[in-house]
Amino acid sequence: MKILRTAAEMTAWSNQENSQGRTICLVPTMGFFHEGHLSLMRMAASLADHVVVSLFVNPMQFGPNEDLEGYPRDFARDCDLVERQGGAVLFAPDHEEMYPEGFQTQVLVRKLTSPLCGRKRPGHFVGVTTVVSKLFHIVKPRIAVFGEKDYQQLAVIRRMTQDLNMDIEIKGHPIVREPDGLAMSSRNSYLSAGERQAALCLYKSIEACREQVRKGKRDSLRLIDGIKIILQSHPAVAIEYVAIVDEITLTDCATVDRHSILALAVKVGKTRLIDNGKLIIE
Ligand code: PAF
């Protein structure tokens, strides 16, 4: 497996491959890989000649009281897992490489970053769009793959690539879940056994809401009240938001239709978890 540490090396490699007509699919990550990341890598491999996995824990997208320092890291294990996926290039720059002395540019997507996670995490999405723009310029992929668990992130990145005429196709990968329904996340490693059990209420409430919709209930406020009752029944769970939004604009839906997404964010103990799902599955 090739590990590249500098932007110059990465771009030189990409220029060489692109000039030979070989396509690159980028999987941007912050490491500590789990099956969700590996599925993104497999999807990427099916879409292009080369897969580039970027691994960079991006300080710009963490707020002052968030878990940047404690964010789980295991570079040796991550390298091993990428190696086993077969043939991917790992781009793993350090902080100075991505944000050298004098760095002062940011990329901001306005409206889509205001609701949901944007309300609780001011500055988060500007950190994401800035680093993803940099990765796109450095890696020069034809396609990039992102997980649908970070649904708002995916919507924001789609908007950014469209607004800035970036010639990159953005693909979403369905949420990868544990057998009991918990959405895979590097942050699950923070959960105690009891918290992990409580965290299942996220998936359970999505399923319960789908069931209500199947029975003909379409009023979002009533459905949200029902979900809150499920989430609040767990003492370890504190709700950050429960919203039913349009899948493209992320604005609230008064009534559920086939474009409606249920989006959830909670704290389980000290760990912030998000999940989402379409309410009408065709
Ligand atoms: O989803 C993530 O892991 C990060 O937000 C991303 C897209 C790699 C940007 O740092």
Short mmCIF file of C-alpha atoms and ligand atoms in Angstrom, two decimals:
data_model
loop_
_atom_site.label_atom_id
_atom_site.label_comp_id
_atom_site.label_asym_id
_atom_site.label_seq_id
_atom_site.Cartn_x
_atom_site.Cartn_y
_atom_site.Cartn_z
CA MET A 1 0.00 0.00 0.00
CA LYS A 2 1.21 3.47 -0.84
CA ILE A 3 1.17 6.01 2.03
CA LEU A 4 1.59 9.62 0.93
CA ARG A 5 2.17 12.36 3.49
CA THR A 6 2.46 15.56 1.46
CA ALA A 7 0.04 17.37 -0.81
CA ALA A 8 2.75 17.68 -3.47
CA GLU A 9 3.35 13.90 -3.57
CA MET A 10 -0.39 13.21 -3.61
CA THR A 11 -1.11 15.65 -6.44
CA ALA A 12 1.87 14.42 -8.48
CA TRP A 13 0.58 10.83 -8.20
CA SER A 14 -2.99 11.90 -9.10
CA ASN A 15 -1.81 13.99 -12.08
CA GLN A 16 0.14 11.00 -13.39
CA GLU A 17 -2.86 8.65 -13.07
CA ASN A 18 -5.38 11.15 -14.43
CA SER A 19 -3.13 11.86 -17.44
CA GLN A 20 -3.17 8.12 -18.23
CA GLY A 21 -6.99 8.21 -18.20
CA ARG A 22 -7.26 6.30 -14.92
CA THR A 23 -10.06 7.44 -12.60
CA ILE A 24 -9.69 8.14 -8.88
CA CYS A 25 -12.37 7.78 -6.22
CA LEU A 26 -11.68 9.55 -2.93
CA VAL A 27 -12.92 8.33 0.47
CA PRO A 28 -12.33 11.17 2.95
CA THR A 29 -12.04 9.94 6.55
CA MET A 30 -10.78 10.85 10.00
CA GLY A 31 -9.54 7.29 10.58
CA PHE A 32 -10.26 4.73 13.32
CA PHE A 33 -11.83 2.56 10.67
CA HIS A 34 -14.84 0.33 11.18
CA GLU A 35 -16.96 -1.69 8.81
CA GLY A 36 -18.73 1.51 7.67
CA HIS A 37 -15.45 2.94 6.35
CA LEU A 38 -14.53 -0.38 4.76
CA SER A 39 -17.86 -0.43 2.91
CA LEU A 40 -17.13 3.07 1.57
CA MET A 41 -13.75 1.80 0.34
CA ARG A 42 -15.35 -1.21 -1.35
CA MET A 43 -17.93 1.03 -3.01
CA ALA A 44 -15.12 3.35 -4.16
CA ALA A 45 -13.22 0.39 -5.64
CA SER A 46 -16.28 -0.55 -7.68
CA LEU A 47 -16.55 2.97 -9.13
CA ALA A 48 -13.03 3.90 -10.25
CA ASP A 49 -9.61 2.54 -11.22
CA HIS A 50 -7.99 3.79 -8.01
CA VAL A 51 -9.16 4.40 -4.46
CA VAL A 52 -7.53 7.13 -2.39
CA VAL A 53 -8.42 7.08 1.30
CA SER A 54 -7.57 10.31 3.10
CA LEU A 55 -6.97 10.15 6.84
CA PHE A 56 -6.83 13.48 8.63
CA VAL A 57 -8.44 14.39 11.96
CA ASN A 58 -9.43 17.89 10.97
CA PRO A 59 -9.17 20.36 13.89
CA MET A 60 -11.17 23.01 11.99
CA GLN A 61 -14.39 21.02 12.30
CA PHE A 62 -14.17 20.52 16.09
CA GLY A 63 -15.61 23.11 18.46
CA PRO A 64 -13.63 24.30 21.52
CA ASN A 65 -15.42 21.87 23.88
CA GLU A 66 -15.49 18.91 21.52
CA ASP A 67 -13.44 15.72 21.44
CA LEU A 68 -10.50 16.67 19.17
CA GLU A 69 -7.79 15.59 21.64
CA GLY A 70 -9.57 12.38 22.63
CA TYR A 71 -10.76 11.49 19.12
CA PRO A 72 -9.94 7.78 18.66
CA ARG A 73 -6.81 7.16 16.60
CA ASP A 74 -4.92 3.99 15.60
CA PHE A 75 -2.78 4.63 12.55
CA ALA A 76 -1.13 1.18 12.44
CA ARG A 77 -4.48 -0.61 12.59
CA ASP A 78 -5.98 1.75 9.98
CA CYS A 79 -3.04 1.07 7.61
CA ASP A 80 -3.56 -2.63 8.06
CA LEU A 81 -7.28 -2.37 7.27
CA VAL A 82 -6.69 -0.26 4.13
CA GLU A 83 -4.00 -2.72 3.04
CA ARG A 84 -6.48 -5.59 3.39
CA GLN A 85 -8.97 -3.73 1.15
CA GLY A 86 -6.33 -4.13 -1.53
CA GLY A 87 -4.43 -1.50 -3.39
CA ALA A 88 -5.77 1.78 -2.02
CA VAL A 89 -3.50 4.80 -1.65
CA LEU A 90 -3.57 6.30 1.84
CA PHE A 91 -3.15 10.08 1.98
CA ALA A 92 -2.29 10.94 5.58
CA PRO A 93 -1.06 14.52 5.87
CA ASP A 94 -0.18 16.16 9.18
CA HIS A 95 -1.59 19.40 10.53
CA GLU A 96 1.20 21.63 9.08
CA GLU A 97 0.69 20.10 5.65
CA MET A 98 -3.04 20.93 5.63
CA TYR A 99 -2.93 24.22 7.54
CA PRO A 100 0.53 25.73 7.09
CA GLU A 101 1.57 29.02 8.68
CA GLY A 102 -0.51 31.84 7.18
CA PHE A 103 -3.51 29.68 6.21
CA GLN A 104 -6.66 31.84 6.29
CA THR A 105 -9.21 30.65 3.72
CA GLN A 106 -12.56 29.06 4.47
CA VAL A 107 -15.35 27.62 2.32
CA LEU A 108 -18.86 28.34 3.62
CA VAL A 109 -22.15 26.82 2.48
CA ARG A 110 -24.78 29.09 3.98
CA LYS A 111 -28.38 27.89 4.43
CA LEU A 112 -27.89 24.14 4.56
CA THR A 113 -25.46 24.44 7.45
CA SER A 114 -27.89 26.33 9.72
CA PRO A 115 -30.36 23.68 10.94
CA LEU A 116 -29.80 20.32 12.69
CA CYS A 117 -26.13 19.78 13.63
CA GLY A 118 -25.23 23.29 12.44
CA ARG A 119 -27.33 24.83 15.23
CA LYS A 120 -25.44 22.98 18.00
CA ARG A 121 -22.03 22.92 16.33
CA PRO A 122 -21.36 26.42 14.95
CA GLY A 123 -18.30 26.36 12.70
CA HIS A 124 -18.39 22.60 12.23
CA PHE A 125 -19.51 22.57 8.61
CA VAL A 126 -17.19 25.36 7.55
CA GLY A 127 -14.39 23.14 8.84
CA VAL A 128 -15.75 20.20 6.86
CA THR A 129 -16.25 22.09 3.58
CA THR A 130 -12.85 23.77 3.86
CA VAL A 131 -10.96 20.52 4.41
CA VAL A 132 -12.99 18.61 1.81
CA SER A 133 -12.32 21.38 -0.76
CA LYS A 134 -8.62 21.11 0.00
CA LEU A 135 -8.75 17.31 -0.35
CA PHE A 136 -10.58 17.62 -3.67
CA HIS A 137 -7.90 20.01 -4.98
CA ILE A 138 -5.04 17.86 -3.73
CA VAL A 139 -6.38 14.43 -4.75
CA LYS A 140 -8.23 15.47 -7.94
CA PRO A 141 -10.77 12.63 -7.81
CA ARG A 142 -13.49 11.99 -10.40
CA ILE A 143 -15.79 10.62 -7.67
CA ALA A 144 -15.94 10.98 -3.87
CA VAL A 145 -17.87 8.74 -1.48
CA PHE A 146 -19.41 9.84 1.83
CA GLY A 147 -21.54 7.94 4.34
CA GLU A 148 -25.22 8.80 4.70
CA LYS A 149 -25.00 8.66 8.49
CA ASP A 150 -23.65 12.22 8.31
CA TYR A 151 -26.65 13.14 6.20
CA GLN A 152 -26.33 16.90 6.56
CA GLN A 153 -22.62 16.72 5.71
CA LEU A 154 -23.46 14.84 2.51
CA ALA A 155 -26.13 17.41 1.54
CA VAL A 156 -23.73 20.29 2.27
CA ILE A 157 -20.92 18.73 0.21
CA ARG A 158 -23.28 18.09 -2.70
CA ARG A 159 -24.32 21.76 -2.58
CA MET A 160 -20.71 22.94 -2.39
CA THR A 161 -19.56 20.89 -5.39
CA GLN A 162 -22.53 22.14 -7.41
CA ASP A 163 -22.16 25.78 -6.36
CA LEU A 164 -18.41 25.85 -6.97
CA ASN A 165 -18.55 23.89 -10.26
CA MET A 166 -16.31 21.17 -8.90
CA ASP A 167 -16.29 18.43 -11.51
CA ILE A 168 -16.60 15.65 -8.95
CA GLU A 169 -19.44 13.18 -8.60
CA ILE A 170 -20.60 12.81 -4.99
CA LYS A 171 -21.90 9.38 -4.01
CA GLY A 172 -23.68 8.58 -0.75
CA HIS A 173 -23.30 5.17 0.88
CA PRO A 174 -26.20 3.80 2.98
CA ILE A 175 -25.69 3.73 6.75
CA VAL A 176 -23.88 0.60 7.90
CA ARG A 177 -25.39 -0.78 11.10
CA GLU A 178 -24.39 -3.30 13.74
CA PRO A 179 -26.63 -6.41 13.73
CA ASP A 180 -28.77 -4.82 16.49
CA GLY A 181 -29.27 -1.62 14.46
CA LEU A 182 -26.74 0.79 16.01
CA ALA A 183 -25.24 2.93 13.24
CA MET A 184 -21.49 2.36 13.03
CA SER A 185 -19.40 5.30 14.17
CA SER A 186 -15.85 5.78 15.44
CA ARG A 187 -17.44 7.52 18.44
CA ASN A 188 -19.24 4.30 19.48
CA SER A 189 -15.89 3.33 21.02
CA TYR A 190 -16.58 5.92 23.77
CA LEU A 191 -19.76 4.12 24.94
CA SER A 192 -19.88 1.98 28.08
CA ALA A 193 -21.84 -1.29 27.80
CA GLY A 194 -24.91 0.35 29.38
CA GLU A 195 -24.67 3.42 27.13
CA ARG A 196 -24.30 1.24 24.06
CA GLN A 197 -27.56 -0.48 25.00
CA ALA A 198 -29.28 2.89 25.53
CA ALA A 199 -27.95 4.13 22.16
CA LEU A 200 -30.12 1.55 20.40
CA CYS A 201 -33.06 3.88 21.04
CA LEU A 202 -31.93 5.90 18.01
CA TYR A 203 -32.55 3.09 15.55
CA LYS A 204 -35.60 1.87 17.46
CA SER A 205 -37.20 5.29 17.24
CA ILE A 206 -36.56 5.49 13.47
CA GLU A 207 -38.21 2.08 13.05
CA ALA A 208 -41.11 3.04 15.33
CA CYS A 209 -41.66 6.25 13.36
CA ARG A 210 -41.62 4.35 10.06
CA GLU A 211 -44.25 2.02 11.48
CA GLN A 212 -46.47 4.99 12.41
CA VAL A 213 -46.05 6.41 8.90
CA ARG A 214 -46.93 3.01 7.40
CA LYS A 215 -50.13 3.14 9.48
CA GLY A 216 -50.99 6.45 7.84
CA LYS A 217 -49.77 8.99 10.44
CA ARG A 218 -48.21 11.87 8.54
CA ASP A 219 -48.27 14.85 10.89
CA SER A 220 -44.61 15.59 11.67
CA LEU A 221 -45.13 17.30 15.02
CA ARG A 222 -47.12 14.37 16.36
CA LEU A 223 -44.59 11.88 15.07
CA ILE A 224 -41.76 13.89 16.64
CA ASP A 225 -43.60 13.88 19.99
CA GLY A 226 -43.80 10.08 19.78
CA ILE A 227 -40.09 9.79 19.06
CA LYS A 228 -39.22 12.07 21.95
CA ILE A 229 -41.15 9.79 24.31
CA ILE A 230 -39.07 6.80 23.16
CA LEU A 231 -35.77 8.68 23.48
CA GLN A 232 -36.63 10.25 26.84
CA SER A 233 -37.44 6.87 28.34
CA HIS A 234 -33.68 6.26 28.62
CA PRO A 235 -32.13 8.19 31.52
CA ALA A 236 -28.66 8.21 29.85
CA VAL A 237 -30.04 9.87 26.68
CA ALA A 238 -30.36 13.65 26.25
CA ILE A 239 -32.03 14.83 23.06
CA GLU A 240 -30.23 17.44 20.97
CA TYR A 241 -32.71 17.46 18.10
CA VAL A 242 -35.45 15.39 16.51
CA ALA A 243 -36.48 16.71 13.11
CA ILE A 244 -38.36 15.59 10.03
CA VAL A 245 -36.83 17.42 7.09
CA ASP A 246 -36.80 17.45 3.31
CA GLU A 247 -33.96 15.31 1.98
CA ILE A 248 -32.53 18.08 -0.25
CA THR A 249 -33.29 21.41 1.44
CA LEU A 250 -33.17 20.09 5.05
CA THR A 251 -36.13 22.35 5.89
CA ASP A 252 -38.83 21.07 8.25
CA CYS A 253 -41.66 19.06 6.67
CA ALA A 254 -45.09 19.73 8.17
CA THR A 255 -46.32 16.40 6.81
CA VAL A 256 -44.32 13.35 5.89
CA ASP A 257 -43.91 12.49 2.21
CA ARG A 258 -41.51 10.25 0.28
CA HIS A 259 -38.77 12.93 0.46
CA SER A 260 -38.87 13.17 4.26
CA ILE A 261 -35.92 12.22 6.43
CA LEU A 262 -36.05 11.71 10.17
CA ALA A 263 -32.84 13.19 11.62
CA LEU A 264 -31.78 12.62 15.23
CA ALA A 265 -28.97 13.80 17.46
CA VAL A 266 -28.63 12.80 21.10
CA LYS A 267 -26.03 12.64 23.79
CA VAL A 268 -25.64 9.26 25.42
CA GLY A 269 -23.64 10.07 28.53
CA LYS A 270 -20.92 12.32 27.12
CA THR A 271 -21.02 10.87 23.60
CA ARG A 272 -22.85 12.71 20.85
CA LEU A 273 -24.52 10.34 18.37
CA ILE A 274 -26.51 11.04 15.22
CA ASP A 275 -28.70 8.86 13.05
CA ASN A 276 -31.25 9.32 10.31
CA GLY A 277 -33.51 7.46 7.94
CA LYS A 278 -36.05 7.97 5.20
CA LEU A 279 -39.57 7.58 6.54
CA ILE A 280 -41.13 6.12 3.42
CA ILE A 281 -39.02 3.42 1.82
CA GLU A 282 -40.11 2.60 -1.73
O1 PAF B 1 -17.00 12.47 7.88
C1 PAF B 1 -15.82 12.66 8.23
O2 PAF B 1 -15.12 11.76 8.69
C2 PAF B 1 -15.24 14.06 8.12
O3 PAF B 1 -16.19 15.02 8.39
C3 PAF B 1 -14.57 14.32 6.75
C4 PAF B 1 -15.57 14.25 5.61
C5 PAF B 1 -13.46 13.28 6.52
C6 PAF B 1 -13.93 15.70 6.74
O4 PAF B 1 -12.96 15.83 7.73
#
